[in-house]
Amino acid sequence: MPLPDFNASEPFTLGIELELQVVNPPGYDLSQDSSALIAAVKNEVNAGEVKHDITESMLEIATGVCKDINQAAAQFSAMQQSILRVAADQRIQICGGGTHPFQKWQRQEVCDDERYNITLERFGYLILQATVFGQH
């Protein structure tokens, strides 16, 4: 599956993406609820993007093409407010991405996305190990 071409943009622009984990309090085990969270905030995000990142316990937030860091910060702030409000409504929490201290990779569910499903078919459990160990 080929990747789409990059879009042309103005010179000296930036875009930022951040990978986050979805966890269940009070034990803070990884949650498999990113699809519900993403669906709930989808219509609230006017700039940038909230989407899956390989497993149902992760999500990615990304700015659009920004002219400066202030524009990127404003987009992240708006996304953060929506995500945290919806997460609280769903009784889940968000934490920084990376390696989870006690979650087993075997328990992770790959999100229903064509690109990730093809990768899972080709590489099997390696996609999950790389995700949990922060190597994707």
PDB file of C-alpha atoms in Angstrom:
ATOM      1  CA  MET A   1       0.000   0.000   0.000  1.00  0.00           C
ATOM      2  CA  PRO A   2       1.814   3.144  -1.191  1.00  0.00           C
ATOM      3  CA  LEU A   3       1.851   6.236   0.986  1.00  0.00           C
ATOM      4  CA  PRO A   4       0.205   9.359  -0.425  1.00  0.00           C
ATOM      5  CA  ASP A   5       2.384  12.144  -1.775  1.00  0.00           C
ATOM      6  CA  PHE A   6       3.189  15.071   0.507  1.00  0.00           C
ATOM      7  CA  ASN A   7       1.149  18.197  -0.097  1.00  0.00           C
ATOM      8  CA  ALA A   8       2.949  21.363  -1.093  1.00  0.00           C
ATOM      9  CA  SER A   9       2.965  24.085   1.557  1.00  0.00           C
ATOM     10  CA  GLU A  10       4.352  27.535   2.143  1.00  0.00           C
ATOM     11  CA  PRO A  11       8.034  27.668   3.127  1.00  0.00           C
ATOM     12  CA  PHE A  12       8.951  27.732   6.836  1.00  0.00           C
ATOM     13  CA  THR A  13       5.800  26.104   8.156  1.00  0.00           C
ATOM     14  CA  LEU A  14       5.550  23.416  10.797  1.00  0.00           C
ATOM     15  CA  GLY A  15       3.323  20.616  11.926  1.00  0.00           C
ATOM     16  CA  ILE A  16       3.529  18.676  15.158  1.00  0.00           C
ATOM     17  CA  GLU A  17       2.169  15.289  16.160  1.00  0.00           C
ATOM     18  CA  LEU A  18       1.962  13.758  19.600  1.00  0.00           C
ATOM     19  CA  GLU A  19       1.227  10.137  20.473  1.00  0.00           C
ATOM     20  CA  LEU A  20      -0.754   9.532  23.641  1.00  0.00           C
ATOM     21  CA  GLN A  21      -1.909   6.540  25.666  1.00  0.00           C
ATOM     22  CA  VAL A  22      -5.468   5.950  26.854  1.00  0.00           C
ATOM     23  CA  VAL A  23      -5.606   4.503  30.380  1.00  0.00           C
ATOM     24  CA  ASN A  24      -8.228   3.316  32.858  1.00  0.00           C
ATOM     25  CA  PRO A  25      -8.056   4.713  36.375  1.00  0.00           C
ATOM     26  CA  PRO A  26      -7.582   3.824  39.169  1.00  0.00           C
ATOM     27  CA  GLY A  27      -5.001   1.194  38.121  1.00  0.00           C
ATOM     28  CA  TYR A  28      -3.957   3.032  34.931  1.00  0.00           C
ATOM     29  CA  ASP A  29      -3.891  -0.094  32.808  1.00  0.00           C
ATOM     30  CA  LEU A  30      -4.030   0.631  29.078  1.00  0.00           C
ATOM     31  CA  SER A  31      -7.593   1.046  27.844  1.00  0.00           C
ATOM     32  CA  GLN A  32      -8.875  -0.308  24.539  1.00  0.00           C
ATOM     33  CA  ASP A  33     -11.218   2.671  24.072  1.00  0.00           C
ATOM     34  CA  SER A  34      -9.491   5.073  21.689  1.00  0.00           C
ATOM     35  CA  SER A  35     -12.084   4.496  18.936  1.00  0.00           C
ATOM     36  CA  ALA A  36     -14.925   5.715  21.165  1.00  0.00           C
ATOM     37  CA  LEU A  37     -12.865   8.714  22.276  1.00  0.00           C
ATOM     38  CA  ILE A  38     -11.875   9.629  18.720  1.00  0.00           C
ATOM     39  CA  ALA A  39     -15.476   9.326  17.500  1.00  0.00           C
ATOM     40  CA  ALA A  40     -16.700  11.568  20.325  1.00  0.00           C
ATOM     41  CA  VAL A  41     -14.245  14.412  19.594  1.00  0.00           C
ATOM     42  CA  LYS A  42     -14.216  14.131  15.803  1.00  0.00           C
ATOM     43  CA  ASN A  43     -16.806  16.859  15.173  1.00  0.00           C
ATOM     44  CA  GLU A  44     -15.275  19.207  17.772  1.00  0.00           C
ATOM     45  CA  VAL A  45     -11.818  19.390  16.193  1.00  0.00           C
ATOM     46  CA  ASN A  46     -11.748  22.314  13.757  1.00  0.00           C
ATOM     47  CA  ALA A  47      -7.990  22.498  13.212  1.00  0.00           C
ATOM     48  CA  GLY A  48      -5.603  19.592  13.388  1.00  0.00           C
ATOM     49  CA  GLU A  49      -6.509  15.940  13.672  1.00  0.00           C
ATOM     50  CA  VAL A  50      -7.233  13.308  16.327  1.00  0.00           C
ATOM     51  CA  LYS A  51      -6.732   9.767  15.009  1.00  0.00           C
ATOM     52  CA  HIS A  52      -5.637   6.227  15.797  1.00  0.00           C
ATOM     53  CA  ASP A  53      -2.063   5.166  16.240  1.00  0.00           C
ATOM     54  CA  ILE A  54      -1.782   1.383  15.743  1.00  0.00           C
ATOM     55  CA  THR A  55      -3.569   0.103  18.858  1.00  0.00           C
ATOM     56  CA  GLU A  56      -6.863   0.848  20.564  1.00  0.00           C
ATOM     57  CA  SER A  57      -4.920   2.066  23.598  1.00  0.00           C
ATOM     58  CA  MET A  58      -3.259   4.905  21.678  1.00  0.00           C
ATOM     59  CA  LEU A  59      -4.258   8.019  19.856  1.00  0.00           C
ATOM     60  CA  GLU A  60      -2.378  10.630  17.910  1.00  0.00           C
ATOM     61  CA  ILE A  61      -3.062  14.328  17.829  1.00  0.00           C
ATOM     62  CA  ALA A  62      -1.546  16.376  15.048  1.00  0.00           C
ATOM     63  CA  THR A  63      -1.693  20.005  14.063  1.00  0.00           C
ATOM     64  CA  GLY A  64      -2.401  21.102  10.560  1.00  0.00           C
ATOM     65  CA  VAL A  65       0.260  23.028   8.642  1.00  0.00           C
ATOM     66  CA  CYS A  66       1.009  26.000  10.909  1.00  0.00           C
ATOM     67  CA  LYS A  67       2.689  29.313  10.179  1.00  0.00           C
ATOM     68  CA  ASP A  68       4.334  29.472  13.627  1.00  0.00           C
ATOM     69  CA  ILE A  69       4.557  27.797  17.025  1.00  0.00           C
ATOM     70  CA  ASN A  70       1.752  29.972  18.416  1.00  0.00           C
ATOM     71  CA  GLN A  71      -0.701  28.640  15.848  1.00  0.00           C
ATOM     72  CA  ALA A  72       0.410  25.052  16.614  1.00  0.00           C
ATOM     73  CA  ALA A  73       0.048  25.645  20.372  1.00  0.00           C
ATOM     74  CA  ALA A  74      -3.462  27.025  19.882  1.00  0.00           C
ATOM     75  CA  GLN A  75      -4.473  23.947  17.854  1.00  0.00           C
ATOM     76  CA  PHE A  76      -3.025  21.569  20.464  1.00  0.00           C
ATOM     77  CA  SER A  77      -4.747  23.470  23.268  1.00  0.00           C
ATOM     78  CA  ALA A  78      -8.153  23.233  21.583  1.00  0.00           C
ATOM     79  CA  MET A  79      -7.690  19.500  20.880  1.00  0.00           C
ATOM     80  CA  GLN A  80      -6.469  18.878  24.432  1.00  0.00           C
ATOM     81  CA  GLN A  81      -9.522  20.558  25.972  1.00  0.00           C
ATOM     82  CA  SER A  82     -11.922  18.462  23.874  1.00  0.00           C
ATOM     83  CA  ILE A  83     -10.025  15.205  24.472  1.00  0.00           C
ATOM     84  CA  LEU A  84      -9.754  15.681  28.241  1.00  0.00           C
ATOM     85  CA  ARG A  85     -13.439  16.611  28.571  1.00  0.00           C
ATOM     86  CA  VAL A  86     -14.601  13.578  26.580  1.00  0.00           C
ATOM     87  CA  ALA A  87     -12.125  11.300  28.376  1.00  0.00           C
ATOM     88  CA  ALA A  88     -13.528  12.431  31.736  1.00  0.00           C
ATOM     89  CA  ASP A  89     -17.078  11.761  30.478  1.00  0.00           C
ATOM     90  CA  GLN A  90     -15.972   8.252  29.433  1.00  0.00           C
ATOM     91  CA  ARG A  91     -14.100   7.688  32.729  1.00  0.00           C
ATOM     92  CA  ILE A  92     -10.744   7.223  31.030  1.00  0.00           C
ATOM     93  CA  GLN A  93      -7.587   9.325  31.177  1.00  0.00           C
ATOM     94  CA  ILE A  94      -4.820  10.347  28.806  1.00  0.00           C
ATOM     95  CA  CYS A  95      -1.090  10.112  29.453  1.00  0.00           C
ATOM     96  CA  GLY A  96       2.079  10.620  27.461  1.00  0.00           C
ATOM     97  CA  GLY A  97       3.088   8.056  24.875  1.00  0.00           C
ATOM     98  CA  GLY A  98       6.010   5.683  25.144  1.00  0.00           C
ATOM     99  CA  THR A  99       6.474   2.448  27.009  1.00  0.00           C
ATOM    100  CA  HIS A 100       3.740   1.533  29.476  1.00  0.00           C
ATOM    101  CA  PRO A 101       5.348   0.292  32.722  1.00  0.00           C
ATOM    102  CA  PHE A 102       3.339  -2.924  33.170  1.00  0.00           C
ATOM    103  CA  GLN A 103       1.080  -3.571  30.165  1.00  0.00           C
ATOM    104  CA  LYS A 104       1.660  -6.754  28.171  1.00  0.00           C
ATOM    105  CA  TRP A 105       1.867  -6.262  24.403  1.00  0.00           C
ATOM    106  CA  GLN A 106      -0.121  -9.472  23.849  1.00  0.00           C
ATOM    107  CA  ARG A 107      -3.234  -7.767  25.257  1.00  0.00           C
ATOM    108  CA  GLN A 108      -3.202  -4.903  22.753  1.00  0.00           C
ATOM    109  CA  GLU A 109      -5.823  -4.704  20.004  1.00  0.00           C
ATOM    110  CA  VAL A 110      -4.798  -3.231  16.665  1.00  0.00           C
ATOM    111  CA  CYS A 111      -7.307  -0.582  15.594  1.00  0.00           C
ATOM    112  CA  ASP A 112      -9.471  -1.279  12.581  1.00  0.00           C
ATOM    113  CA  ASP A 113      -7.462   0.621   9.976  1.00  0.00           C
ATOM    114  CA  GLU A 114      -6.441  -0.700   6.562  1.00  0.00           C
ATOM    115  CA  ARG A 115      -2.805   0.410   6.870  1.00  0.00           C
ATOM    116  CA  TYR A 116      -2.357  -1.143  10.324  1.00  0.00           C
ATOM    117  CA  ASN A 117      -4.161  -4.338   9.332  1.00  0.00           C
ATOM    118  CA  ILE A 118      -1.867  -4.798   6.322  1.00  0.00           C
ATOM    119  CA  THR A 119       1.170  -4.171   8.535  1.00  0.00           C
ATOM    120  CA  LEU A 120      -0.151  -6.683  11.069  1.00  0.00           C
ATOM    121  CA  GLU A 121      -0.620  -9.296   8.300  1.00  0.00           C
ATOM    122  CA  ARG A 122       2.944  -8.760   7.089  1.00  0.00           C
ATOM    123  CA  PHE A 123       4.754  -8.517  10.416  1.00  0.00           C
ATOM    124  CA  GLY A 124       2.419 -10.179  12.934  1.00  0.00           C
ATOM    125  CA  TYR A 125       3.183  -9.633  16.568  1.00  0.00           C
ATOM    126  CA  LEU A 126       6.225  -7.445  15.754  1.00  0.00           C
ATOM    127  CA  ILE A 127       3.924  -4.460  15.170  1.00  0.00           C
ATOM    128  CA  LEU A 128       2.579  -4.804  18.705  1.00  0.00           C
ATOM    129  CA  GLN A 129       5.974  -5.292  20.309  1.00  0.00           C
ATOM    130  CA  ALA A 130       7.331  -2.223  18.546  1.00  0.00           C
ATOM    131  CA  THR A 131       4.344  -0.171  19.684  1.00  0.00           C
ATOM    132  CA  VAL A 132       4.614  -1.132  23.328  1.00  0.00           C
ATOM    133  CA  PHE A 133       8.368  -0.599  23.362  1.00  0.00           C
ATOM    134  CA  GLY A 134       8.078   2.789  21.638  1.00  0.00           C
ATOM    135  CA  GLN A 135       9.889   1.717  18.466  1.00  0.00           C
ATOM    136  CA  HIS A 136       7.323   2.353  15.734  1.00  0.00           C
TER     137      HIS A 136
END
